[in-house]
Tab-separated table of C-alpha atoms in Angstrom:
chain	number	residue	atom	x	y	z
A	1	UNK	CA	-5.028	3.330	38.510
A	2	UNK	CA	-1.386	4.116	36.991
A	3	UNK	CA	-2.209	5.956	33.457
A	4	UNK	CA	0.815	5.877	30.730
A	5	UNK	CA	0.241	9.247	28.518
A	6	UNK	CA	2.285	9.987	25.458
A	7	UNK	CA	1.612	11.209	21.994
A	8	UNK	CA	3.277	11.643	18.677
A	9	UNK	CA	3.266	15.142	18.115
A	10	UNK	CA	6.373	15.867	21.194
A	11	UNK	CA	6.618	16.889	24.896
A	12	UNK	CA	5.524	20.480	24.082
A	13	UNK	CA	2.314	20.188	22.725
A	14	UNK	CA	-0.704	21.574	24.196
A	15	UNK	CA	-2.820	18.345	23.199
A	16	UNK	CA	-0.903	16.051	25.366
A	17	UNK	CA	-0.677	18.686	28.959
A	18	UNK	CA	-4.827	18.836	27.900
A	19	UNK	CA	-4.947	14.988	28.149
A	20	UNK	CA	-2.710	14.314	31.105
A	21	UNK	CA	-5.018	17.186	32.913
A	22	UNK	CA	-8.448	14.921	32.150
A	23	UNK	CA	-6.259	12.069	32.981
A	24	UNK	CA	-5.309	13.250	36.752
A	25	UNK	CA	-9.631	12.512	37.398
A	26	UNK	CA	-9.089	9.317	37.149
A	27	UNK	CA	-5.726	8.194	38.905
A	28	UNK	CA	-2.289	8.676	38.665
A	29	UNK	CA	-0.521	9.947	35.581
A	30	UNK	CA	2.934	9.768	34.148
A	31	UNK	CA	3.637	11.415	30.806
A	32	UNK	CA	6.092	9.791	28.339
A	33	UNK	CA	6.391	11.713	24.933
A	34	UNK	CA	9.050	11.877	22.292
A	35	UNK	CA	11.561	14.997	22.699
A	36	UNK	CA	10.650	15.956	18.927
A	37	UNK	CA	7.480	15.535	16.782
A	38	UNK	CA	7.243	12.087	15.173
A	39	UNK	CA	3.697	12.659	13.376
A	40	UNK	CA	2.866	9.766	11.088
A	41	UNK	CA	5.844	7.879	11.941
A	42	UNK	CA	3.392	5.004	12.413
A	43	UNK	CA	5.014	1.775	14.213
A	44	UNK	CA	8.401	2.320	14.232
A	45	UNK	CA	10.371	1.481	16.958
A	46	UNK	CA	14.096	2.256	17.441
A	47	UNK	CA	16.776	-0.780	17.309
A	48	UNK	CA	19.631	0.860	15.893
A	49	UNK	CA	20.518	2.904	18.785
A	50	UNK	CA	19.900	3.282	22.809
A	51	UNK	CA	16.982	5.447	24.009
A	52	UNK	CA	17.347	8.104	26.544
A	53	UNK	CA	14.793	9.445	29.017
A	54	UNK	CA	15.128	12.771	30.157
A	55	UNK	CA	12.837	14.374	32.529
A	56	UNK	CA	10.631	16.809	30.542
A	57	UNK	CA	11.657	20.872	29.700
A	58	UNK	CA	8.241	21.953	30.581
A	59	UNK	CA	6.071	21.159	33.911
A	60	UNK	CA	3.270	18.845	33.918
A	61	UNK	CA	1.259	20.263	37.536
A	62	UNK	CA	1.042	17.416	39.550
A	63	UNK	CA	2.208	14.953	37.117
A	64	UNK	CA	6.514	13.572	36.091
A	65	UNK	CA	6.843	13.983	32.929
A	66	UNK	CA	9.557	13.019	30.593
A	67	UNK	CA	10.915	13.093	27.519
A	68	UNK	CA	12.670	10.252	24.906
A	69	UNK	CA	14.539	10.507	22.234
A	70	UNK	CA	12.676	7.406	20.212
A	71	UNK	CA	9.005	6.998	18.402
A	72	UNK	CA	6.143	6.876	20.052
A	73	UNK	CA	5.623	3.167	20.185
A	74	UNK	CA	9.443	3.632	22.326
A	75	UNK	CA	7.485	5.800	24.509
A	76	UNK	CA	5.119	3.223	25.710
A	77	UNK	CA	7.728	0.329	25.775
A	78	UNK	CA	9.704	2.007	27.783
A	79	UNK	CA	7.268	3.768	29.694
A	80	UNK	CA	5.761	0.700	31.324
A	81	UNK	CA	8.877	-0.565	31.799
A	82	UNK	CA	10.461	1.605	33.992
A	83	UNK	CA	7.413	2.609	35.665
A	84	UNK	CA	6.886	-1.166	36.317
A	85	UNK	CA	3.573	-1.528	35.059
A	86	UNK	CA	0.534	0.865	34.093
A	87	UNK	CA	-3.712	0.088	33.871
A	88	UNK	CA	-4.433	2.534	31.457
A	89	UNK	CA	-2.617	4.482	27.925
A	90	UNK	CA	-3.748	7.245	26.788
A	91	UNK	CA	-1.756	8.621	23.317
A	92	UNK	CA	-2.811	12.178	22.127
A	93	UNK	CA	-4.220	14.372	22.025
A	94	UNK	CA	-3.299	14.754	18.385
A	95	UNK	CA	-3.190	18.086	16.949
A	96	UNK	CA	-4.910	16.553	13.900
A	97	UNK	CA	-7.236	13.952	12.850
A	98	UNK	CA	-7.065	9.978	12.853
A	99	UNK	CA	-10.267	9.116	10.642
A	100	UNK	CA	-10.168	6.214	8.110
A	101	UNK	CA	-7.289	5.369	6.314
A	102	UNK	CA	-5.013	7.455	8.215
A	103	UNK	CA	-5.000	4.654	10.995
A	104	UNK	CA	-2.010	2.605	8.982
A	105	UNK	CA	0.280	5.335	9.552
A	106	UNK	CA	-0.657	7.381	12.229
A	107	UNK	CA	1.669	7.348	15.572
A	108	UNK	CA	-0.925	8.555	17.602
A	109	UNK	CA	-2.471	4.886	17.329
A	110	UNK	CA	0.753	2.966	17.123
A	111	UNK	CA	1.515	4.478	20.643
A	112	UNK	CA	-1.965	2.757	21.559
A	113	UNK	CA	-1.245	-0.577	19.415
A	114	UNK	CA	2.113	-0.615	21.561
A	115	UNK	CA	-0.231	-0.743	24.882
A	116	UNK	CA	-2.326	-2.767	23.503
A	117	UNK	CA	0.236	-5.492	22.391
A	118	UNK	CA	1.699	-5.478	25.798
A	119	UNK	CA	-1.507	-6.439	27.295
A	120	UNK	CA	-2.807	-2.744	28.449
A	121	UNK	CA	-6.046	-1.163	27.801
A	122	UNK	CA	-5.341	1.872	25.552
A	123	UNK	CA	-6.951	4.906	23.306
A	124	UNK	CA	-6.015	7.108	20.817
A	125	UNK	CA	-7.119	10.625	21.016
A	126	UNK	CA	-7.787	12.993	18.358
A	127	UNK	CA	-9.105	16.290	17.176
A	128	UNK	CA	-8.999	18.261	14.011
A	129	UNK	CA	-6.656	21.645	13.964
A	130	UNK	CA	-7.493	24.932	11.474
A	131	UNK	CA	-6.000	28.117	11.781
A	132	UNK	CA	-6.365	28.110	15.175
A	133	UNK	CA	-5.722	25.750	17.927
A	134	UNK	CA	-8.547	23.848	19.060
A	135	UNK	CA	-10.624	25.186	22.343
A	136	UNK	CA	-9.757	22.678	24.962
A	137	UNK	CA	-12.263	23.564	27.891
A	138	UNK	CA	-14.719	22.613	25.082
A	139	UNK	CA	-13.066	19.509	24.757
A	140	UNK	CA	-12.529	18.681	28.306
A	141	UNK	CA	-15.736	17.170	29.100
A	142	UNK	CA	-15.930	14.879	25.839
A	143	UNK	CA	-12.533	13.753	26.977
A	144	UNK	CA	-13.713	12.467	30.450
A	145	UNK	CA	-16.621	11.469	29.007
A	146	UNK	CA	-15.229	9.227	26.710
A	147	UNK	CA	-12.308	8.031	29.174
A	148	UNK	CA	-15.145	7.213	31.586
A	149	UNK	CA	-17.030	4.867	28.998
A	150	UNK	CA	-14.046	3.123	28.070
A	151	UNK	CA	-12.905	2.194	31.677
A	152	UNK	CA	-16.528	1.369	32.632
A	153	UNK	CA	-15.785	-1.683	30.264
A	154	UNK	CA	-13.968	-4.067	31.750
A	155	UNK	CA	-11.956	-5.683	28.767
A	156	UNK	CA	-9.336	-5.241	27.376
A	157	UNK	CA	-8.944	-3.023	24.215
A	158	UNK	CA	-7.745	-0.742	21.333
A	159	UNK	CA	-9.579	2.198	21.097
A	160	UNK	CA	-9.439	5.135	18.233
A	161	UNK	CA	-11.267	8.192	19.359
A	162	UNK	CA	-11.159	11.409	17.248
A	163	UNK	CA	-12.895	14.773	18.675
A	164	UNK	CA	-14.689	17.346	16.439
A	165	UNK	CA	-14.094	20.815	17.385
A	166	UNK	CA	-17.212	21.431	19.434
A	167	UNK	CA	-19.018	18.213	19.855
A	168	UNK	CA	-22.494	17.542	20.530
A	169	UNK	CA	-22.501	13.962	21.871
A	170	UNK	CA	-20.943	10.766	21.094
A	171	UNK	CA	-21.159	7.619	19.010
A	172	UNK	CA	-19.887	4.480	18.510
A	173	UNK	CA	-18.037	4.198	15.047
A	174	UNK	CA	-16.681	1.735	12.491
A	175	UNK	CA	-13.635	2.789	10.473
A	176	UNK	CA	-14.379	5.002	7.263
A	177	UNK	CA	-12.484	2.670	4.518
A	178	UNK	CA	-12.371	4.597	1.557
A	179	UNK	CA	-10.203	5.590	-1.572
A	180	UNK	CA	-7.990	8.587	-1.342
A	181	UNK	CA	-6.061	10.775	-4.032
A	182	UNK	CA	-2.712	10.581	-2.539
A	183	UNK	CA	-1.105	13.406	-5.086
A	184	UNK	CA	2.655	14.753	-5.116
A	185	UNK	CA	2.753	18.214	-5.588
A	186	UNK	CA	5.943	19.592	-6.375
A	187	UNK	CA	7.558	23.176	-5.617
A	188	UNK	CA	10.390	25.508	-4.553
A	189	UNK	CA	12.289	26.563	-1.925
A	190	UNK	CA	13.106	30.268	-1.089
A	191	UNK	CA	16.760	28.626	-2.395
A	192	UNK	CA	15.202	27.134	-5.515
A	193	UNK	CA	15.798	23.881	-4.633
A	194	UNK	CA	13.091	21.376	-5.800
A	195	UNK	CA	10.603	19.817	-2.933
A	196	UNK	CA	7.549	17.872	-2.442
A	197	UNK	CA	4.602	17.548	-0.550
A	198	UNK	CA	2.549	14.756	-0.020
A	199	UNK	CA	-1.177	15.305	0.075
A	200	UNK	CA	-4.223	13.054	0.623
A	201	UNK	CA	-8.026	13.831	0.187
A	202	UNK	CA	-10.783	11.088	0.398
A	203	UNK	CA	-12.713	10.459	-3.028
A	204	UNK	CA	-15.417	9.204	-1.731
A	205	UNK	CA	-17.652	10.692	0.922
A	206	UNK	CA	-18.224	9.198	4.463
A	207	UNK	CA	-20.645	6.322	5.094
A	208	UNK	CA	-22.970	6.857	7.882
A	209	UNK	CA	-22.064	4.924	11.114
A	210	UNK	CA	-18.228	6.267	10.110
A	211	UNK	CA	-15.289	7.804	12.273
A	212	UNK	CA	-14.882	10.124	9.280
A	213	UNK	CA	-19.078	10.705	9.075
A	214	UNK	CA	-19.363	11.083	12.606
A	215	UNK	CA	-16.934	13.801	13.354
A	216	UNK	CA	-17.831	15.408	10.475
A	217	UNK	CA	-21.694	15.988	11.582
A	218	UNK	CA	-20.370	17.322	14.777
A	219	UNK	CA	-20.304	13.861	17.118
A	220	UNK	CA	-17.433	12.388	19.036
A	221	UNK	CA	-16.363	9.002	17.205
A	222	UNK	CA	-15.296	5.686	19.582
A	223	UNK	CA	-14.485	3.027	17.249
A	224	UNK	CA	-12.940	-0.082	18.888
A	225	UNK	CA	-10.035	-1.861	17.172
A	226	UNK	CA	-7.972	-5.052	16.988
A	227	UNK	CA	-4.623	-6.257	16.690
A	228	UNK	CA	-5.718	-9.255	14.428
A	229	UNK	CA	-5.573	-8.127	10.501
A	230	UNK	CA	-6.437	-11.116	9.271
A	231	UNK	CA	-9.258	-11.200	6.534
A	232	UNK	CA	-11.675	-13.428	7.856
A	233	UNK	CA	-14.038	-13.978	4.717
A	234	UNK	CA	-11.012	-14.165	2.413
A	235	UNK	CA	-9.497	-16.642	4.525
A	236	UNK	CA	-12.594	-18.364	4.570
A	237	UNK	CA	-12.607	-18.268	0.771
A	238	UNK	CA	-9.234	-19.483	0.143
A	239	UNK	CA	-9.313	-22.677	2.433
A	240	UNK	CA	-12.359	-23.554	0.716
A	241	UNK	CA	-10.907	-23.327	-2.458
A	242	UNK	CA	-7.393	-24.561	-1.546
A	243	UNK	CA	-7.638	-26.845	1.139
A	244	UNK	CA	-4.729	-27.151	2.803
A	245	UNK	CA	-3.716	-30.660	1.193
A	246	UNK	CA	-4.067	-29.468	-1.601
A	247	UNK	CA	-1.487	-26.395	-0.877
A	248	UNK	CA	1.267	-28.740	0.448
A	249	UNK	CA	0.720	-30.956	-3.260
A	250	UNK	CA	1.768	-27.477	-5.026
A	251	UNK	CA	4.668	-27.235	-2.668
A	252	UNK	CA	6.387	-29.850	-3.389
């Protein structure tokens, strides 16, 4: 099995040499990561300019590793493109959480959705980060574990798995869709300049049966995605009340 792994948060993070490590188990790994952080950077992909792809500054044991100077969604493309195909992609893992909301914008999962779109089985990989970095020979078995599970299905699929810091089993998740208080808080720089930060905090607490509920009562959270947005029951709604004869009457 050929295993794609990249991230969003760069080349030198400790999250992705964790996950190419639990990767090596179960075939062979190549690591493609963007040469600087690209955290929430969601789906972008570079058009405007050529990509490069350097071989990486720090070693991967075992495992080629290199670097681009694109998004994580470039990583992937061009990943499995000059590595002519791969089975499996594995995108984290992040040095933060991907619960709820923060799916939309997260390019930890867009480096997935890229797999994904290109016909490749693929999971996102997650954990929460405090002051300190998170233990990763705790981790280490919930990651195998949860790598195992999803290649013991035989499907394809879009996965979005987020780690708590010392887990006590796992569990199959829906996403947490709730309301947050997205709040600008403004401030100074040592120069005086005016800045801003951007902060987000749910308003609503977790549902159980959750991403968001079940990392935060210590379980691992699997919650399987798809690439089709569509609103089924509106949909549903709208035909019914608007057939589609009806729709082309108003056009004209």
């Amino acid at each position: 099995m050929r295993i794609l792994v990249t991230n969003d948060d760069g080349i030198y993070s400790p999250g992705i040499a964790a996950l190419a490590r639990a990767a090596l188990k179960f075939g062979e790994v190549r690591v493609v990561a963007p040469d600087v952080e690209q955290s929430s950077m969601g789906h972008a992909v570079t058009h405007s300019k050529p990509l490069t792809c350097r071989r990486s500054p720090i070693e991967f044991p075992g495992i080629e590793a290199y670097r681009v100077n694109g998004t994580p969604a470039d990583c992937v493309a061009l990943g499995t493109h000059l590595w002519d195909h791969a089975d499996l992609v594995l995108s984290g893992i992040n040095m933060g959480p991907n619960l709820g909301n923060s799916m939309w914008h997260s390019g930890t999962l867009a480096a997935a959705k890229q797999g994904a779109l290109l016909g490749i089985k693929a999971v996102a990989l997650s954990t929460p980060v405090g002051k300190t970095e998170p233990n990763w020979e705790i981790l280490a078995p919930f990651v195998e574990e949860a790598i195992s599970l999803l290649l013991d299905n035989p499907a394809l699929g879009l996965y979005n798995v987020n780690f708590p810091p010392d887990p006590k089993g796992v569990q199959w998740t829906r996403q947490s869709v709730r309301l947050y208080d997205g709040r600008i808080v403004p401030g100074t720089d040592p120069m005086g300049r005016k800045h801003y930060w951007f902060t987000v905090t749910p308003l609503e607490p977790a549902e159980e049966g959750t991403d968001r509920w079940a990392v935060e009562n210590g379980f691992v959270s699997i919650t399987p995605l798809r690439l089709d947005l569509t609103h089924e029951e509106e949909l549903k709604k709208a035909v019914e009340k608007n057939p589609v004869e009806s729709s082309r009457e108003v056009l004209k």
